[in-house]
Amino acid sequence: MSEALPLFFVSAMGLSLLLYVILDGFDLGVGMLLPFGTDTEKDTMIASIGPFWDANETWIVMGVGVLLIAFPKAHGIILTALYIPVTIMLVGLILRGAAFDFRVKSADHRQPMWNKLFALGSLMASMAQGWMLGAYITGLSGDAISVAFSILISLTLPALYIMLGGAWLLIKTEDELFDKAAHWCRLALPPMAFALLLVSIATPLVSQEIADRWFKLPDAIGLLPIPMSCALAIVGMDWMLRRPKVLHAGYGWFIFVALMVICLMAAIGLAYSIYPDIVIGRMTLWEAAAATESLQFIFWGAIITLPAILGYTLYVHRVFSGKATELSYE
Protein backbone atom coordinates (compact mmCIF):
# COMPACT_ATOMS: atom_id res chain seq x y z
CA MET A 1 0.00 0.00 0.00
CA SER A 2 2.77 2.45 0.92
CA GLU A 3 4.48 1.80 -2.44
CA ALA A 4 1.25 2.22 -4.42
CA LEU A 5 0.06 5.48 -2.87
CA PRO A 6 2.72 7.72 -4.49
CA LEU A 7 1.84 6.12 -7.86
CA PHE A 8 -1.83 6.89 -7.28
CA PHE A 9 -1.15 10.52 -6.42
CA VAL A 10 1.28 11.16 -9.27
CA SER A 11 -1.31 9.64 -11.63
CA ALA A 12 -3.99 11.92 -10.17
CA MET A 13 -1.69 14.92 -10.57
CA GLY A 14 -0.84 13.95 -14.15
CA LEU A 15 -4.51 13.49 -15.05
CA SER A 16 -5.40 16.86 -13.52
CA LEU A 17 -2.68 18.69 -15.44
CA LEU A 18 -3.55 16.90 -18.70
CA LEU A 19 -7.20 17.90 -18.34
CA TYR A 20 -6.10 21.44 -17.55
CA VAL A 21 -4.01 21.66 -20.73
CA ILE A 22 -6.94 20.46 -22.85
CA LEU A 23 -9.79 22.30 -21.13
CA ASP A 24 -8.19 25.57 -20.11
CA GLY A 25 -6.05 25.35 -23.24
CA PHE A 26 -9.02 26.00 -25.48
CA ASP A 27 -10.20 29.05 -23.56
CA LEU A 28 -6.65 30.44 -23.41
CA GLY A 29 -6.54 29.86 -27.17
CA VAL A 30 -9.84 31.69 -27.66
CA GLY A 31 -8.41 34.54 -25.61
CA MET A 32 -5.34 34.81 -27.85
CA LEU A 33 -7.56 34.74 -30.95
CA LEU A 34 -9.87 37.45 -29.58
CA PRO A 35 -8.10 40.41 -31.29
CA PHE A 36 -8.79 38.91 -34.72
CA GLY A 37 -12.59 38.95 -34.45
CA THR A 38 -15.05 41.77 -35.04
CA ASP A 39 -16.81 43.34 -32.05
CA THR A 40 -19.81 41.04 -32.49
CA GLU A 41 -17.57 38.03 -32.98
CA LYS A 42 -15.62 38.91 -29.84
CA ASP A 43 -18.85 38.71 -27.84
CA THR A 44 -19.62 35.30 -29.33
CA MET A 45 -16.09 34.07 -28.68
CA ILE A 46 -16.29 35.11 -25.03
CA ALA A 47 -19.76 33.56 -24.76
CA SER A 48 -18.40 30.26 -26.11
CA ILE A 49 -16.11 29.87 -23.09
CA GLY A 50 -18.17 31.75 -20.50
CA PRO A 51 -19.85 28.76 -18.80
CA PHE A 52 -16.68 26.67 -18.73
CA TRP A 53 -13.57 28.67 -17.99
CA ASP A 54 -13.83 28.84 -14.20
CA ALA A 55 -14.36 25.08 -14.01
CA ASN A 56 -11.49 24.51 -16.42
CA GLU A 57 -9.04 26.34 -14.16
CA THR A 58 -10.03 24.09 -11.26
CA TRP A 59 -7.83 21.36 -12.73
CA ILE A 60 -4.58 23.26 -12.27
CA VAL A 61 -5.56 23.97 -8.66
CA MET A 62 -6.14 20.25 -8.22
CA GLY A 63 -2.82 19.34 -9.82
CA VAL A 64 -0.76 21.81 -7.79
CA GLY A 65 -2.70 20.87 -4.65
CA VAL A 66 -1.77 17.21 -5.08
CA LEU A 67 1.87 18.21 -5.61
CA LEU A 68 1.84 20.28 -2.41
CA ILE A 69 0.10 17.74 -0.19
CA ALA A 70 1.38 14.41 -1.55
CA PHE A 71 4.90 15.45 -2.63
CA PRO A 72 5.89 18.37 -0.38
CA LYS A 73 9.65 17.96 -0.93
CA ALA A 74 9.23 18.13 -4.71
CA HIS A 75 6.78 21.03 -4.38
CA GLY A 76 9.42 23.10 -2.61
CA ILE A 77 12.08 22.42 -5.24
CA ILE A 78 9.80 22.91 -8.26
CA LEU A 79 8.01 26.06 -7.12
CA THR A 80 11.24 27.66 -5.91
CA ALA A 81 12.89 27.10 -9.29
CA LEU A 82 9.83 28.31 -11.20
CA TYR A 83 8.74 31.31 -9.14
CA ILE A 84 9.25 33.80 -12.00
CA PRO A 85 7.12 31.98 -14.64
CA VAL A 86 4.59 31.05 -11.94
CA THR A 87 4.26 34.74 -11.02
CA ILE A 88 3.86 35.69 -14.69
CA MET A 89 1.19 33.01 -15.10
CA LEU A 90 -0.72 34.21 -12.05
CA VAL A 91 -0.62 37.82 -13.28
CA GLY A 92 -1.91 36.63 -16.65
CA LEU A 93 -4.74 34.64 -15.06
CA ILE A 94 -5.69 37.61 -12.86
CA LEU A 95 -5.78 39.87 -15.92
CA ARG A 96 -8.02 37.36 -17.69
CA GLY A 97 -10.37 37.11 -14.75
CA ALA A 98 -10.71 40.85 -14.30
CA ALA A 99 -11.06 41.53 -18.02
CA PHE A 100 -13.65 38.78 -18.47
CA ASP A 101 -15.98 40.23 -15.86
CA PHE A 102 -15.38 43.94 -16.45
CA ARG A 103 -15.88 43.78 -20.24
CA VAL A 104 -19.46 42.61 -19.68
CA LYS A 105 -20.31 45.51 -17.36
CA SER A 106 -18.17 48.28 -18.86
CA ALA A 107 -19.29 50.99 -21.26
CA ASP A 108 -18.88 50.25 -24.96
CA HIS A 109 -15.90 52.59 -25.37
CA ARG A 110 -13.98 50.71 -22.66
CA GLN A 111 -14.57 47.22 -24.01
CA PRO A 112 -11.58 47.30 -26.41
CA MET A 113 -9.27 47.86 -23.43
CA TRP A 114 -10.67 44.84 -21.59
CA ASN A 115 -10.51 42.75 -24.76
CA LYS A 116 -6.80 43.58 -25.12
CA LEU A 117 -6.13 42.77 -21.46
CA PHE A 118 -7.96 39.46 -21.82
CA ALA A 119 -5.83 38.56 -24.85
CA LEU A 120 -2.65 39.73 -23.11
CA GLY A 121 -3.45 37.71 -19.99
CA SER A 122 -4.11 34.63 -22.12
CA LEU A 123 -0.77 35.02 -23.91
CA MET A 124 1.14 35.62 -20.66
CA ALA A 125 -0.35 32.55 -18.99
CA SER A 126 0.26 30.35 -22.04
CA MET A 127 3.90 31.36 -22.51
CA ALA A 128 4.60 31.09 -18.78
CA GLN A 129 3.20 27.56 -18.72
CA GLY A 130 5.39 26.65 -21.68
CA TRP A 131 8.42 28.09 -19.89
CA MET A 132 7.63 26.03 -16.78
CA LEU A 133 7.27 22.83 -18.79
CA GLY A 134 10.56 23.43 -20.60
CA ALA A 135 12.40 24.15 -17.37
CA TYR A 136 10.91 21.06 -15.75
CA ILE A 137 11.94 18.74 -18.60
CA THR A 138 15.53 19.99 -18.36
CA GLY A 139 15.66 19.21 -14.66
CA LEU A 140 15.28 22.80 -13.42
CA SER A 141 18.99 23.31 -14.08
CA GLY A 142 18.76 26.96 -15.16
CA ASP A 143 21.74 26.72 -17.54
CA ALA A 144 21.87 28.09 -21.10
CA ILE A 145 20.51 24.89 -22.65
CA SER A 146 17.62 24.84 -20.19
CA VAL A 147 16.78 28.48 -20.94
CA ALA A 148 16.89 27.91 -24.71
CA PHE A 149 14.69 24.82 -24.40
CA SER A 150 12.25 26.70 -22.15
CA ILE A 151 11.96 29.46 -24.75
CA LEU A 152 11.19 26.83 -27.39
CA ILE A 153 8.43 25.28 -25.27
CA SER A 154 7.08 28.73 -24.36
CA LEU A 155 6.37 29.23 -28.08
CA THR A 156 5.09 25.70 -28.68
CA LEU A 157 2.40 25.64 -26.01
CA PRO A 158 0.65 28.86 -27.17
CA ALA A 159 0.57 27.41 -30.71
CA LEU A 160 -1.17 24.31 -29.35
CA TYR A 161 -3.58 26.45 -27.31
CA ILE A 162 -4.43 28.56 -30.36
CA MET A 163 -5.23 25.37 -32.27
CA LEU A 164 -7.41 24.19 -29.37
CA GLY A 165 -9.15 27.58 -29.30
CA GLY A 166 -9.83 27.50 -33.03
CA ALA A 167 -11.08 23.91 -32.79
CA TRP A 168 -13.38 24.88 -29.92
CA LEU A 169 -14.86 27.69 -32.02
CA LEU A 170 -15.52 25.17 -34.80
CA ILE A 171 -17.71 23.30 -32.33
CA LYS A 172 -19.42 26.32 -30.73
CA THR A 173 -19.92 28.84 -33.57
CA GLU A 174 -21.35 29.08 -37.07
CA ASP A 175 -21.44 31.21 -40.22
CA GLU A 176 -18.61 33.75 -40.66
CA LEU A 177 -16.98 33.10 -37.29
CA PHE A 178 -16.94 29.37 -38.06
CA ASP A 179 -15.14 30.08 -41.33
CA LYS A 180 -12.67 32.35 -39.53
CA ALA A 181 -12.01 29.66 -36.93
CA ALA A 182 -11.23 27.17 -39.70
CA HIS A 183 -8.88 29.73 -41.26
CA TRP A 184 -7.14 30.33 -37.92
CA CYS A 185 -6.68 26.58 -37.48
CA ARG A 186 -5.18 26.27 -40.96
CA LEU A 187 -2.72 29.06 -40.16
CA ALA A 188 -1.82 27.67 -36.73
CA LEU A 189 -1.38 24.03 -37.74
CA PRO A 190 2.00 24.30 -39.56
CA PRO A 191 3.78 26.27 -36.79
CA MET A 192 2.26 23.99 -34.14
CA ALA A 193 3.39 20.86 -36.01
CA PHE A 194 6.86 22.33 -36.62
CA ALA A 195 7.20 23.35 -32.98
CA LEU A 196 6.16 19.87 -31.81
CA LEU A 197 8.73 18.35 -34.16
CA LEU A 198 11.46 20.61 -32.77
CA VAL A 199 10.48 19.71 -29.22
CA SER A 200 10.53 16.00 -30.08
CA ILE A 201 14.03 16.37 -31.49
CA ALA A 202 15.33 18.64 -28.74
CA THR A 203 14.00 16.71 -25.72
CA PRO A 204 16.36 13.70 -26.10
CA LEU A 205 19.24 16.10 -26.77
CA VAL A 206 18.87 17.89 -23.44
CA SER A 207 18.85 14.64 -21.44
CA GLN A 208 20.97 11.57 -22.16
CA GLU A 209 18.76 9.51 -19.86
CA ILE A 210 15.65 10.41 -21.88
CA ALA A 211 17.51 9.69 -25.14
CA ASP A 212 18.50 6.23 -23.89
CA ARG A 213 14.91 5.41 -22.98
CA TRP A 214 13.51 6.43 -26.36
CA PHE A 215 16.13 5.06 -28.74
CA LYS A 216 17.29 1.85 -27.09
CA LEU A 217 15.97 -1.33 -28.77
CA PRO A 218 13.57 -3.07 -28.33
CA ASP A 219 11.86 -0.31 -26.29
CA ALA A 220 12.00 2.10 -29.23
CA ILE A 221 9.75 -0.19 -31.29
CA GLY A 222 7.15 -0.32 -28.54
CA LEU A 223 7.14 3.49 -28.34
CA LEU A 224 6.43 3.99 -32.05
CA PRO A 225 2.63 4.33 -31.52
CA ILE A 226 3.22 7.64 -29.67
CA PRO A 227 4.87 9.62 -32.52
CA MET A 228 2.79 7.77 -35.12
CA SER A 229 -0.47 8.74 -33.39
CA CYS A 230 0.64 12.39 -33.29
CA ALA A 231 1.66 12.31 -36.96
CA LEU A 232 -1.65 10.73 -38.01
CA ALA A 233 -3.57 13.32 -35.97
CA ILE A 234 -1.71 16.17 -37.68
CA VAL A 235 -2.23 14.67 -41.15
CA GLY A 236 -5.92 14.12 -40.36
CA MET A 237 -6.36 17.72 -39.23
CA ASP A 238 -4.62 19.01 -42.35
CA TRP A 239 -6.87 16.87 -44.56
CA MET A 240 -10.00 18.03 -42.75
CA LEU A 241 -9.09 21.73 -42.72
CA ARG A 242 -8.56 21.67 -46.49
CA ARG A 243 -12.17 20.55 -46.97
CA PRO A 244 -14.58 23.25 -45.73
CA LYS A 245 -17.60 21.27 -46.89
CA VAL A 246 -16.66 18.42 -44.55
CA LEU A 247 -16.26 20.86 -41.65
CA HIS A 248 -19.62 22.47 -42.41
CA ALA A 249 -21.20 19.01 -42.50
CA GLY A 250 -20.67 18.83 -38.74
CA TYR A 251 -17.23 17.26 -38.45
CA GLY A 252 -15.44 20.22 -36.88
CA TRP A 253 -15.23 18.22 -33.65
CA PHE A 254 -12.61 15.99 -35.32
CA ILE A 255 -10.01 18.78 -35.02
CA PHE A 256 -10.55 19.03 -31.27
CA VAL A 257 -10.42 15.25 -30.81
CA ALA A 258 -7.19 15.04 -32.84
CA LEU A 259 -5.62 17.69 -30.61
CA MET A 260 -6.73 15.73 -27.54
CA VAL A 261 -4.91 12.70 -28.96
CA ILE A 262 -1.73 14.78 -29.38
CA CYS A 263 -2.00 16.05 -25.78
CA LEU A 264 -2.58 12.53 -24.46
CA MET A 265 0.36 11.08 -26.40
CA ALA A 266 2.61 13.92 -25.24
CA ALA A 267 1.60 13.27 -21.62
CA ILE A 268 2.27 9.53 -21.96
CA GLY A 269 5.63 10.24 -23.58
CA LEU A 270 6.62 12.66 -20.81
CA ALA A 271 5.56 10.23 -18.09
CA TYR A 272 7.59 7.44 -19.70
CA SER A 273 10.60 9.72 -20.08
CA ILE A 274 10.84 10.81 -16.46
CA TYR A 275 9.51 7.85 -14.43
CA PRO A 276 10.24 7.15 -11.59
CA ASP A 277 11.53 10.69 -10.99
CA ILE A 278 9.27 13.55 -10.02
CA VAL A 279 12.15 16.05 -10.15
CA ILE A 280 14.20 14.82 -13.08
CA GLY A 281 17.60 13.48 -12.04
CA ARG A 282 17.17 14.64 -8.45
CA MET A 283 14.25 13.00 -6.68
CA THR A 284 12.00 9.97 -7.20
CA LEU A 285 8.30 9.74 -6.37
CA TRP A 286 8.99 7.77 -3.22
CA GLU A 287 11.72 10.11 -2.01
CA ALA A 288 9.43 13.12 -2.46
CA ALA A 289 6.27 11.56 -1.04
CA ALA A 290 4.73 12.60 2.24
CA ALA A 291 4.51 10.14 5.12
CA THR A 292 2.42 7.05 4.44
CA GLU A 293 -0.07 8.00 7.15
CA SER A 294 -0.61 11.40 5.50
CA LEU A 295 -1.08 9.83 2.07
CA GLN A 296 -3.58 7.33 3.47
CA PHE A 297 -5.58 10.16 5.03
CA ILE A 298 -5.72 12.35 1.91
CA PHE A 299 -6.37 9.34 -0.33
CA TRP A 300 -10.01 9.29 0.74
CA GLY A 301 -10.40 12.97 0.02
CA ALA A 302 -8.85 12.52 -3.42
CA ILE A 303 -11.13 9.68 -4.47
CA ILE A 304 -14.13 11.86 -3.60
CA THR A 305 -12.82 15.16 -5.00
CA LEU A 306 -11.50 13.93 -8.35
CA PRO A 307 -14.72 12.22 -9.51
CA ALA A 308 -16.76 15.18 -8.22
CA ILE A 309 -14.77 17.71 -10.28
CA LEU A 310 -14.80 15.41 -13.30
CA GLY A 311 -18.55 14.87 -12.95
CA TYR A 312 -19.19 18.60 -12.66
CA THR A 313 -17.03 19.27 -15.72
CA LEU A 314 -18.97 16.71 -17.77
CA TYR A 315 -22.28 18.10 -16.47
CA VAL A 316 -21.40 21.69 -17.44
CA HIS A 317 -20.36 20.63 -20.93
CA ARG A 318 -23.57 18.65 -21.32
CA VAL A 319 -25.83 21.48 -20.13
CA PHE A 320 -24.12 24.11 -22.31
CA SER A 321 -23.58 21.92 -25.36
CA GLY A 322 -24.50 23.26 -28.78
CA LYS A 323 -23.70 26.61 -30.33
CA ALA A 324 -22.74 29.60 -28.20
CA THR A 325 -25.45 32.06 -27.21
CA GLU A 326 -25.23 35.56 -25.76
CA LEU A 327 -23.47 35.76 -22.40
CA SER A 328 -25.15 38.00 -19.84
CA TYR A 329 -24.94 38.69 -16.12
CA GLU A 330 -28.36 40.28 -15.99
Tab-separated table of C-alpha atoms in Angstrom, residues 2 7 21 56 81 86 154 205 249 274 279 290 328:
chain	number	residue	atom	x	y	z
A	2	SER	CA	2.768	2.449	0.924
A	7	LEU	CA	1.844	6.118	-7.855
A	21	VAL	CA	-4.012	21.664	-20.730
A	56	ASN	CA	-11.489	24.506	-16.419
A	81	ALA	CA	12.887	27.098	-9.295
A	86	VAL	CA	4.588	31.050	-11.940
A	154	SER	CA	7.076	28.735	-24.360
A	205	LEU	CA	19.244	16.097	-26.770
A	249	ALA	CA	-21.203	19.014	-42.495
A	274	ILE	CA	10.845	10.810	-16.463
A	279	VAL	CA	12.149	16.049	-10.146
A	290	ALA	CA	4.729	12.599	2.242
A	328	SER	CA	-25.146	38.000	-19.839
